[in-house]
mmCIF file of C-alpha atoms in Angstrom:
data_model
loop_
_atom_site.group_PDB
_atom_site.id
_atom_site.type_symbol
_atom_site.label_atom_id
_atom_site.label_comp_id
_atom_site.label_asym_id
_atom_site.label_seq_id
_atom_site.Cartn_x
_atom_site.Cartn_y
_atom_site.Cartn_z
ATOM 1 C CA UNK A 1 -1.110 0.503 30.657
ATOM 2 C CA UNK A 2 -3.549 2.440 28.461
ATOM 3 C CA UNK A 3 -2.248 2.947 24.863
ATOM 4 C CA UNK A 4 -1.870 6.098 23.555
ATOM 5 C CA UNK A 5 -4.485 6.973 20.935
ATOM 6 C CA UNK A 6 -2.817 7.470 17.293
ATOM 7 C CA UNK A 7 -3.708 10.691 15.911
ATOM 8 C CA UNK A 8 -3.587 9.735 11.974
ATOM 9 C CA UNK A 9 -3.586 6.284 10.369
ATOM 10 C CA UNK A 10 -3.283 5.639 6.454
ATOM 11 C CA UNK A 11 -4.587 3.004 5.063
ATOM 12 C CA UNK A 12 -2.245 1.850 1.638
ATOM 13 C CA UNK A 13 -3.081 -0.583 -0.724
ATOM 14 C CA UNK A 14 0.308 -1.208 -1.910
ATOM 15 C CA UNK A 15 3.716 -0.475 -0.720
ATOM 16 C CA UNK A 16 3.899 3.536 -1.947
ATOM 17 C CA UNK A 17 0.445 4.590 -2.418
ATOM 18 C CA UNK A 18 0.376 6.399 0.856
ATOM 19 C CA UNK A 19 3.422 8.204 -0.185
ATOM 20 C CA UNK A 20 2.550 9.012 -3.455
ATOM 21 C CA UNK A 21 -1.194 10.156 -2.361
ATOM 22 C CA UNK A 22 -0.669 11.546 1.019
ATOM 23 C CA UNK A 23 3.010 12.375 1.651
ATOM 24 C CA UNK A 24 2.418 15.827 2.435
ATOM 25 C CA UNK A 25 -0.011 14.921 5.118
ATOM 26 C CA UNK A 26 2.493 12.095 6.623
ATOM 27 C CA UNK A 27 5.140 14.668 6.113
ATOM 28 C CA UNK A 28 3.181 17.669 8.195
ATOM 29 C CA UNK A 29 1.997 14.751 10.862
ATOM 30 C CA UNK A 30 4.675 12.598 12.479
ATOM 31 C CA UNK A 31 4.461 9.710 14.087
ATOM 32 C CA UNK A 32 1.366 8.415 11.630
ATOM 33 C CA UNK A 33 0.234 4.852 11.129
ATOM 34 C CA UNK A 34 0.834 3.588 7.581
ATOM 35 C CA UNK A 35 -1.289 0.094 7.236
ATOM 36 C CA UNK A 36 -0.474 -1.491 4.067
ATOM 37 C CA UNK A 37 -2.622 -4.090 3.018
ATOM 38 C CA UNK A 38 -1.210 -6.300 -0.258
ATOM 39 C CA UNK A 39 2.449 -7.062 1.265
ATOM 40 C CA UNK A 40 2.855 -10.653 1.063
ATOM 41 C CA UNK A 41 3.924 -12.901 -1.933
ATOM 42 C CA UNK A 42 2.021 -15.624 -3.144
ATOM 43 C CA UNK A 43 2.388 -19.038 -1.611
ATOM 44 C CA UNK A 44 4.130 -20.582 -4.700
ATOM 45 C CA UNK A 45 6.303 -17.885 -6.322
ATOM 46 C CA UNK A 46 5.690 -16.522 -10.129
ATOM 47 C CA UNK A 47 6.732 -13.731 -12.371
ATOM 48 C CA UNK A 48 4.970 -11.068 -13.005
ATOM 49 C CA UNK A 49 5.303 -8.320 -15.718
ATOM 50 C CA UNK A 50 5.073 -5.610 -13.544
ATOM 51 C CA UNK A 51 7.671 -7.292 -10.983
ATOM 52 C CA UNK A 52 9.727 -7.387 -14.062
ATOM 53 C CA UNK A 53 9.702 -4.116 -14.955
ATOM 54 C CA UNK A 54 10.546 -3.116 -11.691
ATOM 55 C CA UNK A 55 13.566 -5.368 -11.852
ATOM 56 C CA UNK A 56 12.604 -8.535 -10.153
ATOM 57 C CA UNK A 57 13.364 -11.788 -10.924
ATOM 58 C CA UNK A 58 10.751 -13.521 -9.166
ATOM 59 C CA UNK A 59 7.655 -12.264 -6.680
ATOM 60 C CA UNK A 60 9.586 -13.139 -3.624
ATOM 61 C CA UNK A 61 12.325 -11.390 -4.086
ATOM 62 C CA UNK A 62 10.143 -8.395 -5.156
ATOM 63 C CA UNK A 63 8.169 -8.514 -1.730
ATOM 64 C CA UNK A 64 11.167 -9.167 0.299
ATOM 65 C CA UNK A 65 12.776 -5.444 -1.518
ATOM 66 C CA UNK A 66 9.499 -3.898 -1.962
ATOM 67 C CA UNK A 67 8.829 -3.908 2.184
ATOM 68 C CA UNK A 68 12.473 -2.965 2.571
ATOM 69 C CA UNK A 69 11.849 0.350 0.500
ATOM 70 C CA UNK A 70 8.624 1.343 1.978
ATOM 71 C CA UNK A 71 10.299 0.526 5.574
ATOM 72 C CA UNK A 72 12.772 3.714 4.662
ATOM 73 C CA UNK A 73 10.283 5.718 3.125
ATOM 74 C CA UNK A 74 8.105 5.880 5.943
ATOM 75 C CA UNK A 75 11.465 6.424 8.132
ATOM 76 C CA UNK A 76 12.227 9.628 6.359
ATOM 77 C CA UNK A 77 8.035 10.705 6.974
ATOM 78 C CA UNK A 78 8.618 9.863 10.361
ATOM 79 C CA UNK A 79 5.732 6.900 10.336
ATOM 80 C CA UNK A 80 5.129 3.977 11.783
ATOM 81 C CA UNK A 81 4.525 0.793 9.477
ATOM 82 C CA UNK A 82 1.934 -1.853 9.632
ATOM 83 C CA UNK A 83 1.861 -4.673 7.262
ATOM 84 C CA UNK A 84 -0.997 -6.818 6.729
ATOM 85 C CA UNK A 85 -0.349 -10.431 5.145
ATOM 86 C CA UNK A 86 -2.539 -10.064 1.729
ATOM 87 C CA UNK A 87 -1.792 -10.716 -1.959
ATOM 88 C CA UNK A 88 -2.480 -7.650 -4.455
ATOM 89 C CA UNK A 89 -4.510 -8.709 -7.809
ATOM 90 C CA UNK A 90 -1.190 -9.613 -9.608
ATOM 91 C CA UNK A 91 -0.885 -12.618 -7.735
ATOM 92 C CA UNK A 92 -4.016 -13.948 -8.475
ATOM 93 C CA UNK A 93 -4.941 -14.159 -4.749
ATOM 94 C CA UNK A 94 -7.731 -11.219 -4.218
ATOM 95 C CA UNK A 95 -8.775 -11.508 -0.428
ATOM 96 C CA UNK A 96 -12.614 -11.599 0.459
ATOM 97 C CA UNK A 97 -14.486 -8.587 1.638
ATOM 98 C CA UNK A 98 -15.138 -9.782 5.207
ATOM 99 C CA UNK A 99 -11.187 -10.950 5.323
ATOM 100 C CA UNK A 100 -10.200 -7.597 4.430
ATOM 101 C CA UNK A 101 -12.952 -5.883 6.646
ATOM 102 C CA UNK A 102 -11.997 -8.059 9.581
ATOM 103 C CA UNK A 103 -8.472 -7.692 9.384
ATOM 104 C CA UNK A 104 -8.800 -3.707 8.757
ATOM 105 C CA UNK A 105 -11.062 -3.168 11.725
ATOM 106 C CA UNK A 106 -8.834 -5.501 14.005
ATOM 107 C CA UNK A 107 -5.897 -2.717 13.019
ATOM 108 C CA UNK A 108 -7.872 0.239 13.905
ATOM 109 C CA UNK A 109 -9.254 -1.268 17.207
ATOM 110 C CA UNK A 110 -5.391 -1.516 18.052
ATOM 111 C CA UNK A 111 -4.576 2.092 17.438
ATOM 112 C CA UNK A 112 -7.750 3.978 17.969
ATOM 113 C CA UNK A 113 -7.081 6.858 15.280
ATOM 114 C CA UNK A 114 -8.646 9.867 15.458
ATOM 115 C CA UNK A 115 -9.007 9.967 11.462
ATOM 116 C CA UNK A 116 -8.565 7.470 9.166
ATOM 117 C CA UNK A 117 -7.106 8.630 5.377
ATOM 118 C CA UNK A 118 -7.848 5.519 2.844
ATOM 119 C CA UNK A 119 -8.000 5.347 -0.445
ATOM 120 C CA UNK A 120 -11.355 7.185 -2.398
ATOM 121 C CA UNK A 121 -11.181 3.792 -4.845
ATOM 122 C CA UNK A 122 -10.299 5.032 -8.012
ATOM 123 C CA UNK A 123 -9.483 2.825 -11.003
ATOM 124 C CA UNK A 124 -7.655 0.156 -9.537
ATOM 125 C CA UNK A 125 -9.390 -3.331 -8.635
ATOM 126 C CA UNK A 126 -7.432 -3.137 -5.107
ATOM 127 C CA UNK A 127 -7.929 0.386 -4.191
ATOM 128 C CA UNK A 128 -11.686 -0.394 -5.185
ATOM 129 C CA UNK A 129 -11.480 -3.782 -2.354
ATOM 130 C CA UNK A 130 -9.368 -1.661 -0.340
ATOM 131 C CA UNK A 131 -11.901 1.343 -0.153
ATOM 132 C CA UNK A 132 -15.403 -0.584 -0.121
ATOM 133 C CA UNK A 133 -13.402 -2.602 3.200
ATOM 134 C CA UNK A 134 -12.915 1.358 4.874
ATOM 135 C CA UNK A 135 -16.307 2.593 3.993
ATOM 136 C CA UNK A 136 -18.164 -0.955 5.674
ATOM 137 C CA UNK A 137 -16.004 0.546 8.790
ATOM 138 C CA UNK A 138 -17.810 3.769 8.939
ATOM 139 C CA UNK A 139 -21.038 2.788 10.841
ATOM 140 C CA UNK A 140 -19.284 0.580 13.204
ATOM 141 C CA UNK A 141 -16.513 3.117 14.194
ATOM 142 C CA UNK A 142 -18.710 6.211 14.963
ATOM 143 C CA UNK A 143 -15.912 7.803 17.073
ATOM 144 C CA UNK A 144 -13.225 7.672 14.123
ATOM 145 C CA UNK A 145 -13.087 10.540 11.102
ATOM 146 C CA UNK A 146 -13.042 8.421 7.690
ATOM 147 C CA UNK A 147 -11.380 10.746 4.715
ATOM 148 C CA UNK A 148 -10.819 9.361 1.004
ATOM 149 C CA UNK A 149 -7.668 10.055 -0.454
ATOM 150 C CA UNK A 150 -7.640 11.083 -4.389
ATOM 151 C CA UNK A 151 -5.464 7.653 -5.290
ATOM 152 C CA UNK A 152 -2.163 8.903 -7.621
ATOM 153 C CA UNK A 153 -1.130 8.134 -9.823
ATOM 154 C CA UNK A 154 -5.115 7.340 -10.890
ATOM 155 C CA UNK A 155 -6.760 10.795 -9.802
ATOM 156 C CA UNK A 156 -5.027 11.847 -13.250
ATOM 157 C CA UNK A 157 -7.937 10.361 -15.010
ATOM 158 C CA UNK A 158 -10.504 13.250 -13.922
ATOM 159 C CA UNK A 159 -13.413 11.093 -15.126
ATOM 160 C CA UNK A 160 -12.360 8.250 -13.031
ATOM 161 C CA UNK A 161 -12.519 10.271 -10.045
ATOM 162 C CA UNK A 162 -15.835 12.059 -10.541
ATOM 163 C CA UNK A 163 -17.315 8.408 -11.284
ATOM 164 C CA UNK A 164 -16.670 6.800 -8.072
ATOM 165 C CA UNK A 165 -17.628 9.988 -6.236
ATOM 166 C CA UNK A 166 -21.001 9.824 -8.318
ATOM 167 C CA UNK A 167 -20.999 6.100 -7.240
ATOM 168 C CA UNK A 168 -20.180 6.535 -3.172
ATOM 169 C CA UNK A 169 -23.045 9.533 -3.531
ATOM 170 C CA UNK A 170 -25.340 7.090 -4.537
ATOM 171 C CA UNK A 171 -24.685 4.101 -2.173
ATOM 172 C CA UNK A 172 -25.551 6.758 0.841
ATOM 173 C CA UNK A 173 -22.408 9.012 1.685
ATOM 174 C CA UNK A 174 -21.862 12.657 2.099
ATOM 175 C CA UNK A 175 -18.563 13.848 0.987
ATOM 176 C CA UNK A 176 -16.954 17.073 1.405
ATOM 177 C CA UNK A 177 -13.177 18.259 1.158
ATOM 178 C CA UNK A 178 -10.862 17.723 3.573
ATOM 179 C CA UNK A 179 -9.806 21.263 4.791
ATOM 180 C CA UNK A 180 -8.631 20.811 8.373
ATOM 181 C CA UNK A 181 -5.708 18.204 8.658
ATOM 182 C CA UNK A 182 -4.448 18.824 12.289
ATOM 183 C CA UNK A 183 -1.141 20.453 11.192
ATOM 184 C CA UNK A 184 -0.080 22.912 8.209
ATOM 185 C CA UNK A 185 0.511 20.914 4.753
ATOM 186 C CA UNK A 186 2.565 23.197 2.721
ATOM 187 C CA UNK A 187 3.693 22.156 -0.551
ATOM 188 C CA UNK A 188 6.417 24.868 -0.900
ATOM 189 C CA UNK A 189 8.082 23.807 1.932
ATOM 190 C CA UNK A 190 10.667 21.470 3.842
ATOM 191 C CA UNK A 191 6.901 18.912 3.572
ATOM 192 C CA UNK A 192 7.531 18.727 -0.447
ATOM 193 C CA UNK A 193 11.347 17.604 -0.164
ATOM 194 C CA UNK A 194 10.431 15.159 2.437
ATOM 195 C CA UNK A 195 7.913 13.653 0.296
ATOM 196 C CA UNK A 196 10.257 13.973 -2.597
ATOM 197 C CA UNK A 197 12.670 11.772 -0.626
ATOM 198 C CA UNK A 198 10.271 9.387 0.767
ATOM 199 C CA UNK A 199 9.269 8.620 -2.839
ATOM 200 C CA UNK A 200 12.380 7.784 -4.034
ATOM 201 C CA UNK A 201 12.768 5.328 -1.495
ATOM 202 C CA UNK A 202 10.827 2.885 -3.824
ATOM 203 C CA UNK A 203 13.348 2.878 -6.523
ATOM 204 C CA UNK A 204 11.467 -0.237 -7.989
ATOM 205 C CA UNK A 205 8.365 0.913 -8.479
ATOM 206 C CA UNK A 206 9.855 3.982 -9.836
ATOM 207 C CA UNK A 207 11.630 1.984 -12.186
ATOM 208 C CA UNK A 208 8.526 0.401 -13.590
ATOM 209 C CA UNK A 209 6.686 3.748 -14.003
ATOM 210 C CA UNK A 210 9.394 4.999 -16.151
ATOM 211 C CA UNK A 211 10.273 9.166 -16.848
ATOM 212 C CA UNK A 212 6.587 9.537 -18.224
ATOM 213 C CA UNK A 213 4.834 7.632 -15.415
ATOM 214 C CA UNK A 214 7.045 9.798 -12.812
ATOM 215 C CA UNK A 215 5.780 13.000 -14.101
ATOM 216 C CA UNK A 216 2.325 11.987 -12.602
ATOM 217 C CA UNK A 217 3.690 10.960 -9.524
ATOM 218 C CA UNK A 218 4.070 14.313 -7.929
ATOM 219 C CA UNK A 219 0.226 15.894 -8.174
ATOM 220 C CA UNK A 220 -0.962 17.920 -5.536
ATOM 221 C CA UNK A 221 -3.011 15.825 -2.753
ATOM 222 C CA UNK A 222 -6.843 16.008 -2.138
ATOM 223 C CA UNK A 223 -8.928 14.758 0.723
ATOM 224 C CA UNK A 224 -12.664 13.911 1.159
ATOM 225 C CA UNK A 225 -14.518 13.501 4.704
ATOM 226 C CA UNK A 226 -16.807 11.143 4.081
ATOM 227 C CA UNK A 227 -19.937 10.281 6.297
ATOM 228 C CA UNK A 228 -22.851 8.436 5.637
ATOM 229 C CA UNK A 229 -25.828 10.645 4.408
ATOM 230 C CA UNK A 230 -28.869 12.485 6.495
ATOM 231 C CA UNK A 231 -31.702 10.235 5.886
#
């Protein structure tokens, strides 16, 4: 039987950033791919402070609630989860390039989106990984639209953001905004609540941004195509 060809995947670093960044988008487009890449705990548990101050005891018991949450956020988007077996930079168990590559081009050969959304790379060391492993992609999946999402709660540092665009300019791509997203994204409507409730699904991580972090959590969402340069 020929598999159906998935209109929209995300790709997430972490277990909420494709909420936070592009919940309108998963909101507007049902039946999306979420594939989030840092969702297993270390081999020989530890504490972190973040895990902490998310309520956590221990890093096994925050993966084991953390995969739980983003299982019913994506529920209430109406997407479909993927999670890859990688440790996020807390853990002190960064994955290679090529692993990362590999495993990310193994996921999209599965599902055959139509476009990929993945993180522009702003800030963080694993959206950085997580975006350098989408852009190697580009050349070898000509038939596939790669967009960069603005990463949230980081695109608040303006700067930040106009750096790494500066920087992907420079290593050879062509970026432009993402206008056309296949379906109407409308903040002011039954999309925003969704998102609203997807997002407080993660009542950990929510817990560790505290009131002031929250307030950042809610910023509007921007898109980049991104294709490598006319020579």
């Amino acid at each position: 039987m020929m598999q159906s060809r998935a209109r929209l995947l995300v790709v997430s670093p972490h277990l909420d950033d494709a909420v936070l960044s592009c919940g309108l988008l998963l909101a507007a487009n049902p039946s999306a791919i979420v594939c989030t890449v840092f969702t297993a705990p270390p081999p020989e548990n530890m504490s972190t402070d973040w895990d902490r101050q998310s309520g956590f005891t221990d890093a096994f018991e925050a993966m084991q609630t953390r995969k739980q949450e983003d299982i019913r956020a994506l529920q209430k988007l109406g997407a479909r989860p993927v999670h890859l077996s990688f440790c996020d930079a807390q853990y002190l168990l960064t994955p290679s390039p090529d692993d990362l590559t590999g495993a990310l081009r193994r996921t999209l050969n599965e599902h055959s989106p139509e476009n990929v959304f993945f993180p522009l790379g702003i800030f963080h060391s694993d959206h950085t990984l997580v975006s350098d492993a989408c852009l190697a992609l580009i050349d070898v999946m000509a038939d596939t639209a790669f967009h960069g999402y603005e990463d949230v709660p980081y695109r608040q540092r303006q700067e930040a953001v106009l750096e790494r665009i500066e920087e992907l300019t420079k290593s050879g791509y062509a970026l432009s905004p993402t206008t056309d997203m296949g379906a109407p994204v409308n903040a002011f409507s039954a999309h925003e609540q969704i998102k609203r409730e997807a997002i407080a699904a993660y009542a950990s991580q929510l817990r560790a941004f505290g009131p002031q972090g929250q307030s950042s959590l809610y910023s509007t969402e921007k898109y980049w195509r991104l294709q490598r340069a006319s020579s």
